[in-house]
mmCIF file of C-alpha atoms in Angstrom:
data_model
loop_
_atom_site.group_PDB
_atom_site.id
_atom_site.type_symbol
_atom_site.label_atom_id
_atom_site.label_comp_id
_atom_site.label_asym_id
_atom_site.label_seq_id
_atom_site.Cartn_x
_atom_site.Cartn_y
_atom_site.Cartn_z
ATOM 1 C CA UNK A 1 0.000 0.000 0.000
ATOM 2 C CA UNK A 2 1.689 3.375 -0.942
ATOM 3 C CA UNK A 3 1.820 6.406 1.396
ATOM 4 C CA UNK A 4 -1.487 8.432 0.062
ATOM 5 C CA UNK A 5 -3.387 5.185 0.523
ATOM 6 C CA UNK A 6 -2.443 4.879 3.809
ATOM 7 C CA UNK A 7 -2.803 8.670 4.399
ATOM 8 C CA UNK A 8 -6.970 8.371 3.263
ATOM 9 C CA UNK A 9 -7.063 5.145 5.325
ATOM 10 C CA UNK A 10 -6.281 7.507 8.597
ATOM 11 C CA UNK A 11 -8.423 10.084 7.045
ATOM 12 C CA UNK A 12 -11.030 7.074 7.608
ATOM 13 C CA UNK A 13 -10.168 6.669 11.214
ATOM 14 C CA UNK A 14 -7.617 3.412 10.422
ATOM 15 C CA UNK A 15 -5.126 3.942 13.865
ATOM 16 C CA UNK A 16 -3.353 0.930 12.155
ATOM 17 C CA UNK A 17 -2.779 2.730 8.780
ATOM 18 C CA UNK A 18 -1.365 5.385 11.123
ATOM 19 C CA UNK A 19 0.892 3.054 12.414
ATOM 20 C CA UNK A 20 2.348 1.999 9.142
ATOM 21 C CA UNK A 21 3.085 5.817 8.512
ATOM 22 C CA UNK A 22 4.726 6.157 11.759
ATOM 23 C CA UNK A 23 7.111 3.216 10.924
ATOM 24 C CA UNK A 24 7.825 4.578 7.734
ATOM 25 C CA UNK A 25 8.347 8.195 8.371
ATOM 26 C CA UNK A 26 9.204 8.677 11.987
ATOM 27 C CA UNK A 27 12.823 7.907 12.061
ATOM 28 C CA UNK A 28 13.582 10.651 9.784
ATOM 29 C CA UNK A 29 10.768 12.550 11.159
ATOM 30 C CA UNK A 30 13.273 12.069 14.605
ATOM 31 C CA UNK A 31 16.388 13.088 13.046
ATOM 32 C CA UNK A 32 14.863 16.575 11.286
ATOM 33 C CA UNK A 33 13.249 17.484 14.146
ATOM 34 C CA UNK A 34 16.598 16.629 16.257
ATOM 35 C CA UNK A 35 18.458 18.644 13.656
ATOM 36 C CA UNK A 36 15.898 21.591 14.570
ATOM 37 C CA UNK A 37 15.795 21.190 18.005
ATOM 38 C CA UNK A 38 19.173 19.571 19.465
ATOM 39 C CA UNK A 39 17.410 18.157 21.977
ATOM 40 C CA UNK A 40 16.261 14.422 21.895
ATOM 41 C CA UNK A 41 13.306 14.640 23.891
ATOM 42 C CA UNK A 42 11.708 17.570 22.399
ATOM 43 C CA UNK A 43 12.799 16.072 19.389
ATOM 44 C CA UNK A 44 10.387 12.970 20.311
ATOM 45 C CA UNK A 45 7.855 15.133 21.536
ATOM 46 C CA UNK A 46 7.571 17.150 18.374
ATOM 47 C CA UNK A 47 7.624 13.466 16.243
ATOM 48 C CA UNK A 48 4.322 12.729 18.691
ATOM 49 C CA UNK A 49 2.413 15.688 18.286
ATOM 50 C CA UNK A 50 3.461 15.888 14.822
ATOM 51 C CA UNK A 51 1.749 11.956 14.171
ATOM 52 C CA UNK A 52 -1.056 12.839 16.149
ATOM 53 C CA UNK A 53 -1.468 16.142 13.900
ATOM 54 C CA UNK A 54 -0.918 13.630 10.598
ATOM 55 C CA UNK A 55 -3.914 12.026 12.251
ATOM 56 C CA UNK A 56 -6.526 14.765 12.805
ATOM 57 C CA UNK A 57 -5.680 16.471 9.446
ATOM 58 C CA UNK A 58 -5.047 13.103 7.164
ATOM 59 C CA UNK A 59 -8.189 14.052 5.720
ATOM 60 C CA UNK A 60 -7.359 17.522 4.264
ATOM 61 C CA UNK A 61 -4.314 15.734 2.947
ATOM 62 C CA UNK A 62 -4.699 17.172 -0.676
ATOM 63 C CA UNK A 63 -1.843 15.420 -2.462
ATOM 64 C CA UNK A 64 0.258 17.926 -3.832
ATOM 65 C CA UNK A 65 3.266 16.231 -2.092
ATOM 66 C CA UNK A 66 4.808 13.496 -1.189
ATOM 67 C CA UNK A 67 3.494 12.156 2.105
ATOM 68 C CA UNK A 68 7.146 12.349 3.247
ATOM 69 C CA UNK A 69 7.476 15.829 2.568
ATOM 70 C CA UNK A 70 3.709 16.296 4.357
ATOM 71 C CA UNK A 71 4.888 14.714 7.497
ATOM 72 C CA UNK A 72 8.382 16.894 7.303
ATOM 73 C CA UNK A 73 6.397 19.820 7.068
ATOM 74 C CA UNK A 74 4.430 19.111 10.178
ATOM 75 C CA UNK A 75 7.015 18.198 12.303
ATOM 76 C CA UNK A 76 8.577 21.802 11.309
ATOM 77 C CA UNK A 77 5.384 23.690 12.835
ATOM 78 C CA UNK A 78 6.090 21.600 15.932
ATOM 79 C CA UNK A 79 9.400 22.431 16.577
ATOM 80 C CA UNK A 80 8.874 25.624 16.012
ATOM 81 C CA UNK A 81 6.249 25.455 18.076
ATOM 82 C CA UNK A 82 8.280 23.855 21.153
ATOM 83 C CA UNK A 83 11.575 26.536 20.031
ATOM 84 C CA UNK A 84 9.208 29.406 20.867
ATOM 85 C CA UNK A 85 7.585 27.670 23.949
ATOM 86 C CA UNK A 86 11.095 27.031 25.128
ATOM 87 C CA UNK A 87 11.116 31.197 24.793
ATOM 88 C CA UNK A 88 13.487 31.180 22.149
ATOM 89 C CA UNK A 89 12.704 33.972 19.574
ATOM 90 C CA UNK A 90 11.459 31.179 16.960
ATOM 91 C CA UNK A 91 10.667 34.097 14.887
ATOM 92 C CA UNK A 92 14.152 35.332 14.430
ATOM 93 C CA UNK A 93 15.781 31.927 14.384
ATOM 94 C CA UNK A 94 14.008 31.303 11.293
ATOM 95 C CA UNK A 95 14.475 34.529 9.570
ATOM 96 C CA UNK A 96 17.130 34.141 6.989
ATOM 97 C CA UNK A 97 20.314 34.654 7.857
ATOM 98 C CA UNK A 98 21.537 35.827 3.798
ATOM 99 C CA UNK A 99 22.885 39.193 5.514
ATOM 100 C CA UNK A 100 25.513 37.350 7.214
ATOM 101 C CA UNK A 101 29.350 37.915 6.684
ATOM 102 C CA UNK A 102 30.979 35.288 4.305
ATOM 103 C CA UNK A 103 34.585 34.149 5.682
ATOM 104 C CA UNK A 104 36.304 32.552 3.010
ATOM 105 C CA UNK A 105 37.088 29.152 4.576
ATOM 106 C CA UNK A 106 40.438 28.412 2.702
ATOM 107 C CA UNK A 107 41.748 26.351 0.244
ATOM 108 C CA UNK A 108 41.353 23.562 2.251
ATOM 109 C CA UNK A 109 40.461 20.993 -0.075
ATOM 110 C CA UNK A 110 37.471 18.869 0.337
ATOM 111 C CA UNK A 111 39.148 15.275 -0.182
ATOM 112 C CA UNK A 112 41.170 16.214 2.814
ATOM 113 C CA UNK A 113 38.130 17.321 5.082
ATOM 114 C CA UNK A 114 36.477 14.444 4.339
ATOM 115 C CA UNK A 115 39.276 12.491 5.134
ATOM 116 C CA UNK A 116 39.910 13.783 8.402
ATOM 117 C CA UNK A 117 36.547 15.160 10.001
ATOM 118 C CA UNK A 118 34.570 13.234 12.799
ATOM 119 C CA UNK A 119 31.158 12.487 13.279
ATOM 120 C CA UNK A 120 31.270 14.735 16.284
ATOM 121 C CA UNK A 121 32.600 17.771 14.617
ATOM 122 C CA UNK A 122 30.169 17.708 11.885
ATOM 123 C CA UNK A 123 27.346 17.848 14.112
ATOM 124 C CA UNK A 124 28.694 20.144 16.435
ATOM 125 C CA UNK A 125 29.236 22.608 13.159
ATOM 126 C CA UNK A 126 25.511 21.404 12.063
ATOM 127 C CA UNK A 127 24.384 23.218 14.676
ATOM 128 C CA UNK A 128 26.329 26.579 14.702
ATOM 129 C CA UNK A 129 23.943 26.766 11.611
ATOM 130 C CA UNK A 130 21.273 29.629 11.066
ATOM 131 C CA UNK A 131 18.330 27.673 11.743
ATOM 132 C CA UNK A 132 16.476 28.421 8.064
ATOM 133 C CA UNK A 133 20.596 26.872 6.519
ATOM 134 C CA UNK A 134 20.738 23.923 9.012
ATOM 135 C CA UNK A 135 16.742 23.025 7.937
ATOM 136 C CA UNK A 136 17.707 23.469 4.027
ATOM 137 C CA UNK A 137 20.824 21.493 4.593
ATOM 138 C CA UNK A 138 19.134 18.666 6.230
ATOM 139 C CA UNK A 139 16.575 18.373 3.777
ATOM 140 C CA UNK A 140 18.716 18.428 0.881
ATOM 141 C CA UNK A 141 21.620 16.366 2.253
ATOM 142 C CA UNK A 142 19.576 13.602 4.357
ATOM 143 C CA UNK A 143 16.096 13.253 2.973
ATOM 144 C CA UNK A 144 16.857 14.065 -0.500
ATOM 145 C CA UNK A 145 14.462 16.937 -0.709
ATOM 146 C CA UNK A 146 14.545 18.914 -4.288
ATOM 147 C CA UNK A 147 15.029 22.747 -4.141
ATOM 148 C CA UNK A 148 11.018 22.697 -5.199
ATOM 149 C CA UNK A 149 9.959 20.780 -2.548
ATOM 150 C CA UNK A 150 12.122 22.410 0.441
ATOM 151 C CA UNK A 151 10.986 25.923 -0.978
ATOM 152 C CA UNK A 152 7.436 24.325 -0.545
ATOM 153 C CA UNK A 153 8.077 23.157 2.785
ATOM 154 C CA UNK A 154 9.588 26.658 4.064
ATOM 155 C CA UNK A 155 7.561 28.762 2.250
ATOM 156 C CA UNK A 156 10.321 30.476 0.346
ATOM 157 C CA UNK A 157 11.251 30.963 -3.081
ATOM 158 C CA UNK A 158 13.384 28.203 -4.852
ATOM 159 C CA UNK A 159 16.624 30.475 -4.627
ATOM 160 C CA UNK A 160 16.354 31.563 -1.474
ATOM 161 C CA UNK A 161 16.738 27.365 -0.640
ATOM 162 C CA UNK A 162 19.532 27.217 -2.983
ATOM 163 C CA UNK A 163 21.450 30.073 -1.481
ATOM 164 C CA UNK A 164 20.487 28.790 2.019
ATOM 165 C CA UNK A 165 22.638 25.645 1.209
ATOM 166 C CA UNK A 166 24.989 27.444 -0.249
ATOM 167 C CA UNK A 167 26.186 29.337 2.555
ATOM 168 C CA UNK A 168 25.527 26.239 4.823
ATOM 169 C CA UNK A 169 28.193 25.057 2.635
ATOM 170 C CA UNK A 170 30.892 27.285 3.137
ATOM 171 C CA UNK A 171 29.711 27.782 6.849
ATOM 172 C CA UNK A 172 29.972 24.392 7.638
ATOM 173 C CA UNK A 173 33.443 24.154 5.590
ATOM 174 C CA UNK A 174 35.021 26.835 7.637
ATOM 175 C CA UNK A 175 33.759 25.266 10.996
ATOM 176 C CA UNK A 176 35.399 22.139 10.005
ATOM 177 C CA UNK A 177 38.312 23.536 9.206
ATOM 178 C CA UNK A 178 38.922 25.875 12.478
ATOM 179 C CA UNK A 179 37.626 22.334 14.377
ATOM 180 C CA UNK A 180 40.298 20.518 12.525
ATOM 181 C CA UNK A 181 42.927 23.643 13.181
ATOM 182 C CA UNK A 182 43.465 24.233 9.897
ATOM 183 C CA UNK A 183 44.496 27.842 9.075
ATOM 184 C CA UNK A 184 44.510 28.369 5.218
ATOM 185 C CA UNK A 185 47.465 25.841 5.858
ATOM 186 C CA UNK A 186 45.991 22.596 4.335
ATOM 187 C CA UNK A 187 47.113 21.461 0.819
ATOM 188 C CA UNK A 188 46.061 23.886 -1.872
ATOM 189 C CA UNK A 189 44.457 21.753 -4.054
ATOM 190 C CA UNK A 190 40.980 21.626 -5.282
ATOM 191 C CA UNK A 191 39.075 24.137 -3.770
ATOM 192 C CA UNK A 192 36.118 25.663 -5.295
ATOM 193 C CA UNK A 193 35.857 28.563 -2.599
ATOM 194 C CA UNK B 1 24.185 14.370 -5.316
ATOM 195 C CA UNK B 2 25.354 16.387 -8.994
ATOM 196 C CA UNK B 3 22.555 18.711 -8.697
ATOM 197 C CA UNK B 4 23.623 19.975 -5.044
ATOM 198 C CA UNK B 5 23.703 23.750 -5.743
ATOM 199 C CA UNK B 6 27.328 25.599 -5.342
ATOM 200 C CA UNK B 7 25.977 28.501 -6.218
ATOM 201 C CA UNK B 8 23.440 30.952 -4.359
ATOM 202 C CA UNK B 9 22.020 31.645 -8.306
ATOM 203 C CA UNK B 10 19.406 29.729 -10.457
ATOM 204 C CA UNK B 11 22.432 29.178 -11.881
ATOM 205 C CA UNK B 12 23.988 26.147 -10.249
ATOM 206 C CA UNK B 13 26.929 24.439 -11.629
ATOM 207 C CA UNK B 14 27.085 20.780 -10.301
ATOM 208 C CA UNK B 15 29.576 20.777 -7.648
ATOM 209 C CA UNK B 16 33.382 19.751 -8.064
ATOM 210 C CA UNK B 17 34.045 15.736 -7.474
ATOM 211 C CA UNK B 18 35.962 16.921 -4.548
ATOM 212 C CA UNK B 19 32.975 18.473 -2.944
ATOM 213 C CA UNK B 20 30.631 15.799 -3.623
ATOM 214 C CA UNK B 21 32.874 13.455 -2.197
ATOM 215 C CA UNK B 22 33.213 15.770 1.048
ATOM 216 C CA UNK B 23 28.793 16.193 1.207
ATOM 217 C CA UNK B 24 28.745 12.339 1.240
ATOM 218 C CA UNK B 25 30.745 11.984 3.655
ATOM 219 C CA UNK B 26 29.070 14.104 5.974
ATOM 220 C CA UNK B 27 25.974 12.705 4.854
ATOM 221 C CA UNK B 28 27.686 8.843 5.865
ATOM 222 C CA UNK B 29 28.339 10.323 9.073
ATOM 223 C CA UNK B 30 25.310 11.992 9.977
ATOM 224 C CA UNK B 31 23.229 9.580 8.918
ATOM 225 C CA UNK B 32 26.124 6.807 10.726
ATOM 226 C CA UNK B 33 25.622 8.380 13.919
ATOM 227 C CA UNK B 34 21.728 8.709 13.861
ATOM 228 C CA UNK B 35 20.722 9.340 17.461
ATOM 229 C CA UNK B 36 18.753 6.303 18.820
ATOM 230 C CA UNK B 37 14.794 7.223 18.554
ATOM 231 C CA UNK B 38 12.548 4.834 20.258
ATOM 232 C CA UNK B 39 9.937 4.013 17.817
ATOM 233 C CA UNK B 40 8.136 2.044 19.717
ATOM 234 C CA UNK B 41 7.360 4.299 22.583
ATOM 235 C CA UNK B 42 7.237 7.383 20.525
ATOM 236 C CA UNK B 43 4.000 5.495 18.547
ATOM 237 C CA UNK B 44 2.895 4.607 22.605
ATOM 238 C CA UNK B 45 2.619 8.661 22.930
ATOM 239 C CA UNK B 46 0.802 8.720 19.671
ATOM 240 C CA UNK B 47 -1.939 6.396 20.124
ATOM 241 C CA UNK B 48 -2.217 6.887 23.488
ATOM 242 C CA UNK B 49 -3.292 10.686 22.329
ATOM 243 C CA UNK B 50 -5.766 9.222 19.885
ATOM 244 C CA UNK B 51 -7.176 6.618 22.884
ATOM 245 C CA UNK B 52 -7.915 9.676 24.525
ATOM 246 C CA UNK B 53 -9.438 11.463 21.840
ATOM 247 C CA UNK B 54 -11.596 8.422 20.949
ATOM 248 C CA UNK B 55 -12.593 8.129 25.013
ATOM 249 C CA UNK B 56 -13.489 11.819 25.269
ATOM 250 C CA UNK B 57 -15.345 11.784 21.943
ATOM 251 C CA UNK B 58 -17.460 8.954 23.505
ATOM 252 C CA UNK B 59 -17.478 10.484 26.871
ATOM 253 C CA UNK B 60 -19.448 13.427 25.269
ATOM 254 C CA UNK B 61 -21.785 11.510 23.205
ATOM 255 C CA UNK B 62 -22.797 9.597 26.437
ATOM 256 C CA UNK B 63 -22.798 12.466 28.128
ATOM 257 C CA UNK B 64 -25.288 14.429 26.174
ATOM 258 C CA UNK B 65 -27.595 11.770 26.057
ATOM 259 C CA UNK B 66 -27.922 11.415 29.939
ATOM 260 C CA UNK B 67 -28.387 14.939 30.246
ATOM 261 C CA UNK B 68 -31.658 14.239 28.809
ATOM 262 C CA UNK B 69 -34.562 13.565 31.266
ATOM 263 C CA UNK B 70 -36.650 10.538 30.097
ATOM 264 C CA UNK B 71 -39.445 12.596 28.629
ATOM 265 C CA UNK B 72 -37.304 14.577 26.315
ATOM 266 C CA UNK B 73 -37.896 11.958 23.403
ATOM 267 C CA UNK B 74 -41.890 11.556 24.357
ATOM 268 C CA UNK B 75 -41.915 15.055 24.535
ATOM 269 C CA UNK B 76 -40.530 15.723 21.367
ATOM 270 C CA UNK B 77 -42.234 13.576 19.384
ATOM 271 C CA UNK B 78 -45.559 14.960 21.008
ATOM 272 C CA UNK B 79 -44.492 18.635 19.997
ATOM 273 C CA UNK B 80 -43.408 17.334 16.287
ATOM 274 C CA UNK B 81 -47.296 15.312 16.335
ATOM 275 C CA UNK B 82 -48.852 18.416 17.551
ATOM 276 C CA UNK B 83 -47.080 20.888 14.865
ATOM 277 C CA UNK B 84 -47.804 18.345 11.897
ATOM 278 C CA UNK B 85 -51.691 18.324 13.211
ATOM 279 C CA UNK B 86 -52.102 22.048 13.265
ATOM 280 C CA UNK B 87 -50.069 22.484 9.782
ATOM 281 C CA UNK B 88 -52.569 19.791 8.333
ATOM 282 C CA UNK B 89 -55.825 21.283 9.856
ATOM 283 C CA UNK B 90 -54.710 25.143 8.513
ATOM 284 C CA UNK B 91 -53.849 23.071 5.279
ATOM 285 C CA UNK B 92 -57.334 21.431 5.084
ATOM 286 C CA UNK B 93 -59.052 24.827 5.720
ATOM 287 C CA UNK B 94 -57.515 26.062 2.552
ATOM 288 C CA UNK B 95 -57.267 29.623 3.552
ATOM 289 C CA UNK B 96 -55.959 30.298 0.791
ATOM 290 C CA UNK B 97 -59.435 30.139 -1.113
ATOM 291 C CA UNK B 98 -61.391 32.311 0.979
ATOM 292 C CA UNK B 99 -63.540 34.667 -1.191
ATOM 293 C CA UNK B 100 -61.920 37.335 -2.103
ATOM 294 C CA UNK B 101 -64.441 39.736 -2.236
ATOM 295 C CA UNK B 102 -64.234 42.522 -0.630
ATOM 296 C CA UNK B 103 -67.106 44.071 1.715
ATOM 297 C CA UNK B 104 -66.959 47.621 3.078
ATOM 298 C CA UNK B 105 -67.480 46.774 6.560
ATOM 299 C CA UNK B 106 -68.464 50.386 6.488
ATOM 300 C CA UNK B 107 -71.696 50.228 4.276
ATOM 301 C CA UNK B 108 -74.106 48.245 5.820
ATOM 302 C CA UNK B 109 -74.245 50.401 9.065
ATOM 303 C CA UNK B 110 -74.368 53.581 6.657
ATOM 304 C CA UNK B 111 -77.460 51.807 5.177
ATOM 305 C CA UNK B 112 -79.094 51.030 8.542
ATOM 306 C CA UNK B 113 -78.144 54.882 9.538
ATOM 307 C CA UNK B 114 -78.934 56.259 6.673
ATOM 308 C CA UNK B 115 -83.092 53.940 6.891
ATOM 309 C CA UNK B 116 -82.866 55.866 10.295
ATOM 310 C CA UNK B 117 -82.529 59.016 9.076
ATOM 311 C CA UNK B 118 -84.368 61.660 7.086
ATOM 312 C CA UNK B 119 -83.088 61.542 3.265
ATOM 313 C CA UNK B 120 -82.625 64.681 1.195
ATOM 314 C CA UNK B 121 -81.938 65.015 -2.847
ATOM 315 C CA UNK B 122 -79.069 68.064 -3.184
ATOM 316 C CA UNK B 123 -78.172 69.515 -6.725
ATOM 317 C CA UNK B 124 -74.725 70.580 -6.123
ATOM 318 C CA UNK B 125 -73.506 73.078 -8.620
ATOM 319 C CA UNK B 126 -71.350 72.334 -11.412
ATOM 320 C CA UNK B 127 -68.374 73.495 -10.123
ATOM 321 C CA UNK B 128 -68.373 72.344 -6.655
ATOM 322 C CA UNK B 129 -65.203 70.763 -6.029
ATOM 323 C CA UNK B 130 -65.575 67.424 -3.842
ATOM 324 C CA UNK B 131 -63.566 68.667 -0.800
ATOM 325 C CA UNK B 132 -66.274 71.880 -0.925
ATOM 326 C CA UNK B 133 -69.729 69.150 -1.027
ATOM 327 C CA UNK B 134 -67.773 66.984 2.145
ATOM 328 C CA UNK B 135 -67.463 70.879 3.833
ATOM 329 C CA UNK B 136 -70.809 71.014 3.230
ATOM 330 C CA UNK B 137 -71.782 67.714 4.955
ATOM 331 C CA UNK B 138 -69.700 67.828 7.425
ATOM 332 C CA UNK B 139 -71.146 70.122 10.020
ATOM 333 C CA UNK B 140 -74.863 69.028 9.327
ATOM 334 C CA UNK B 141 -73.275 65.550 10.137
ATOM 335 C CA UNK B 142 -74.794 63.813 6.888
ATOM 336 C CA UNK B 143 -73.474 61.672 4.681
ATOM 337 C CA UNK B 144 -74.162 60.558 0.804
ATOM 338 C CA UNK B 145 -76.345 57.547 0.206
ATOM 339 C CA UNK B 146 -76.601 57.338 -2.859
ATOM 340 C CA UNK B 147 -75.820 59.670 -6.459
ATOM 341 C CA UNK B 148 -74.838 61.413 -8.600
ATOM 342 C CA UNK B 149 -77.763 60.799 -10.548
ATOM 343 C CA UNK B 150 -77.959 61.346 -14.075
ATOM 344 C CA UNK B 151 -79.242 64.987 -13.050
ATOM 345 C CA UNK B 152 -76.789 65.237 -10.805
ATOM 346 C CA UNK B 153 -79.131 64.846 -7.438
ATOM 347 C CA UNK B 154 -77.113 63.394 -4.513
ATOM 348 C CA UNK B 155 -78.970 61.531 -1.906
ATOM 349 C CA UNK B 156 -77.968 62.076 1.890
ATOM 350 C CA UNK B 157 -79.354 61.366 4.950
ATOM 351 C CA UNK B 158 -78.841 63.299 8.449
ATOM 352 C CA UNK B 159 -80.239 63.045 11.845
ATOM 353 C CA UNK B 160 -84.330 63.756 11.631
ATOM 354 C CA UNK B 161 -83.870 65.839 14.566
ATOM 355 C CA UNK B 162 -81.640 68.731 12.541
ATOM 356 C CA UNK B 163 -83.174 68.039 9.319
ATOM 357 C CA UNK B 164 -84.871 71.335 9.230
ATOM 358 C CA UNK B 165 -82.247 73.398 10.621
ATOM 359 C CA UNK B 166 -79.641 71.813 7.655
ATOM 360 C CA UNK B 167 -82.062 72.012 4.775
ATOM 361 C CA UNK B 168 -81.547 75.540 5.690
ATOM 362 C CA UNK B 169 -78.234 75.486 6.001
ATOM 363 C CA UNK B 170 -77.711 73.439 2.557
ATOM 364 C CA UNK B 171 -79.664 76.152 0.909
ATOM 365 C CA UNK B 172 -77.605 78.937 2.306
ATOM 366 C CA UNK B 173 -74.738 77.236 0.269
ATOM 367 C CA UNK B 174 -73.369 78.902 -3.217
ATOM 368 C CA UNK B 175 -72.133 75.585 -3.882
ATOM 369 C CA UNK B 176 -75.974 74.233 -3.550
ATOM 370 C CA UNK B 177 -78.378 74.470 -6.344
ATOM 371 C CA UNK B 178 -81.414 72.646 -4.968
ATOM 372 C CA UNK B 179 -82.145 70.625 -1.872
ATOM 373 C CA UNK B 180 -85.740 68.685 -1.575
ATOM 374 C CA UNK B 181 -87.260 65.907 0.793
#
């Protein structure tokens, strides 16, 4: 049974087709609103209220997406739900950060970050992320969103997405390389910065 | 992974090997690391939520219905019998067929005054205006029974008891040519 089936079976008050979606979707469901949130149980609680919202509105589900990209989108509104309970200024977490300052990260060349960074450092740079970057980047990187469908999801124009991950790019870059104390000293060999 | 933008344009030149190589890396590790989510009592939290909803949702429905004394149903079928007789007995009447006709509720009392009274024939001039012959009834309290006759000879009746005093009065009139019992 594909996702929209299962979708109008919930929409017909099937708890067990609901179940099905939750094994399907939640993991990654988790892990964006983790990547959100940095916090594992207000990651979980958004994942709950964001199934239990999947359940109430399955039957306005109109199709114009993937169920995936449905479910992402609703477990967005949480967290930002739970980021501005928490009293964080939701609002201007998710403005865009475009205004920011680009640092040139080096020449360090990629080969050689991805040769030497850990798991650790990436996420700890993951999260020094503008919020509205970090979302794009997780989208695009880990679920395989297109530009189309994040710009969808946020509620932005296509570019805006692309530039989003663009500077997550180079922002994450130059983290790496300060957390692997690099200092424009790495091999100068095939940069595109 | 080619079509990962570079570039902040529409624009987007697919990304050096280099860089690709670097993205899925981080994408290995991220995705390596996963934090451990507990599926199983996440989907607890869910359907425990929709339990609840389904409990309260029945909770209410029973509730409403005990809020009802036991005569609400035998009275409201009584009140629906009792409106669907009284639609059917205004229906049956057909009120809507009464005879339209209309009868001056006015003119049979005029006609039993006017037997009581004493009748005179006036000849009001030509030019007498209707507002000056009603002047001219007025005060002597009488009122047309019948006319204008072919000659023009209006028939009123008054009280017998001033009949005299507004034959006189009638006569006095410009606007009266001729006033006779």
């Amino acid at each position: 049974m594909d996702d929209h089936a299962i979708v109008a079976a919930c929409a017909k008050g099937d708890s067990h087709a609901l179940r099905s979606l939750h094994e399907r979707h939640a993991r990654a469901a988790y892990t964006f609103a983790l990547r959100l949130l940095g916090n594992p149980a207000d990651a979980d609680d958004a994942v709950a209220e964001a199934f239990y919202e999947v359940w109430r509105s399955a039957s306005k589900f109109a199709n114009r997406s993937s169920v995936r990209t449905w479910i992402l989108g609703i477990v967005r509104h949480k967290a930002l739900d739970l980021l501005r309970a928490r009293g964080a200024r939701a609002e201007e977490a998710i403005e865009d950060a475009l205004t920011d300052t680009l640092v040139d990260p080096g020449p360090t060349p990629f080969e050689w970050l991805a040769e030497h960074q850990t798991w650790e450092m990436v996420d700890r740079c993951m999260q020094t992320l503008p919020l509205p970057q970090r979302e794009s980047f997780h989208l695009f990187l880990l679920e395989g969103l297109s530009l189309q469908q994040i710009a969808q999801l946020q509620g932005v124009p296509d570019n805006t997405v692309a530039t989003r991950i663009h500077h997550a790019k180079r922002k994450l870059k130059l983290c790496l390389t300060e957390a692997l104390g690099v200092k424009k000293a790495g091999p100068k060999t095939d940069s595109v910065l | 992974m080619t079509d990962i933008p570079s570039q902040p344009t529409g624009e987007r030149p697919s990304a050096s090997p280099g860089e690709i190589q670097w993205l899925d890396r981080i994408r290995q590790q991220l995705e390596g690391a996963a934090p451990p989510f507990d599926h199983e009592r996440n989907w607890q939290r869910v359907a425990a939520r929709i339990d609840a909803e389904r409990q309260w949702d029945r909770a209410q429905n029973r509730r409403s219905r005990e809020r009802r004394p036991w005569w609400w149903a035998l009275m409201a079928y009584g009140m629906g019998a009792a409106t669907a007789a009284i639609l059917m007995t205004v229906v049956a009447s057909e009120p809507w067929r009464a005879d339209t006709a209309v009868v001056p509720l006015g003119a049979e009392e005029s006609t039993a005054k006017a037997a009581a009274r004493v009748r005179l024939q006036v000849v009001f001039s030509d030019q007498a205006t209707l507002a000056q012959v009603r002047a001219a009834l007025s005060p002597i309290d009488a009122e047309i029974v019948a006319g204008p006759g072919r000659l023009g000879v209006w028939t009123i009746a008054l009280p017998s008891s001033s009949a005299d005093e507004a034959e006189k009065v009638l006569r006095a009139l410009p606007i009266v040519e001729s006033v006779s019992r």
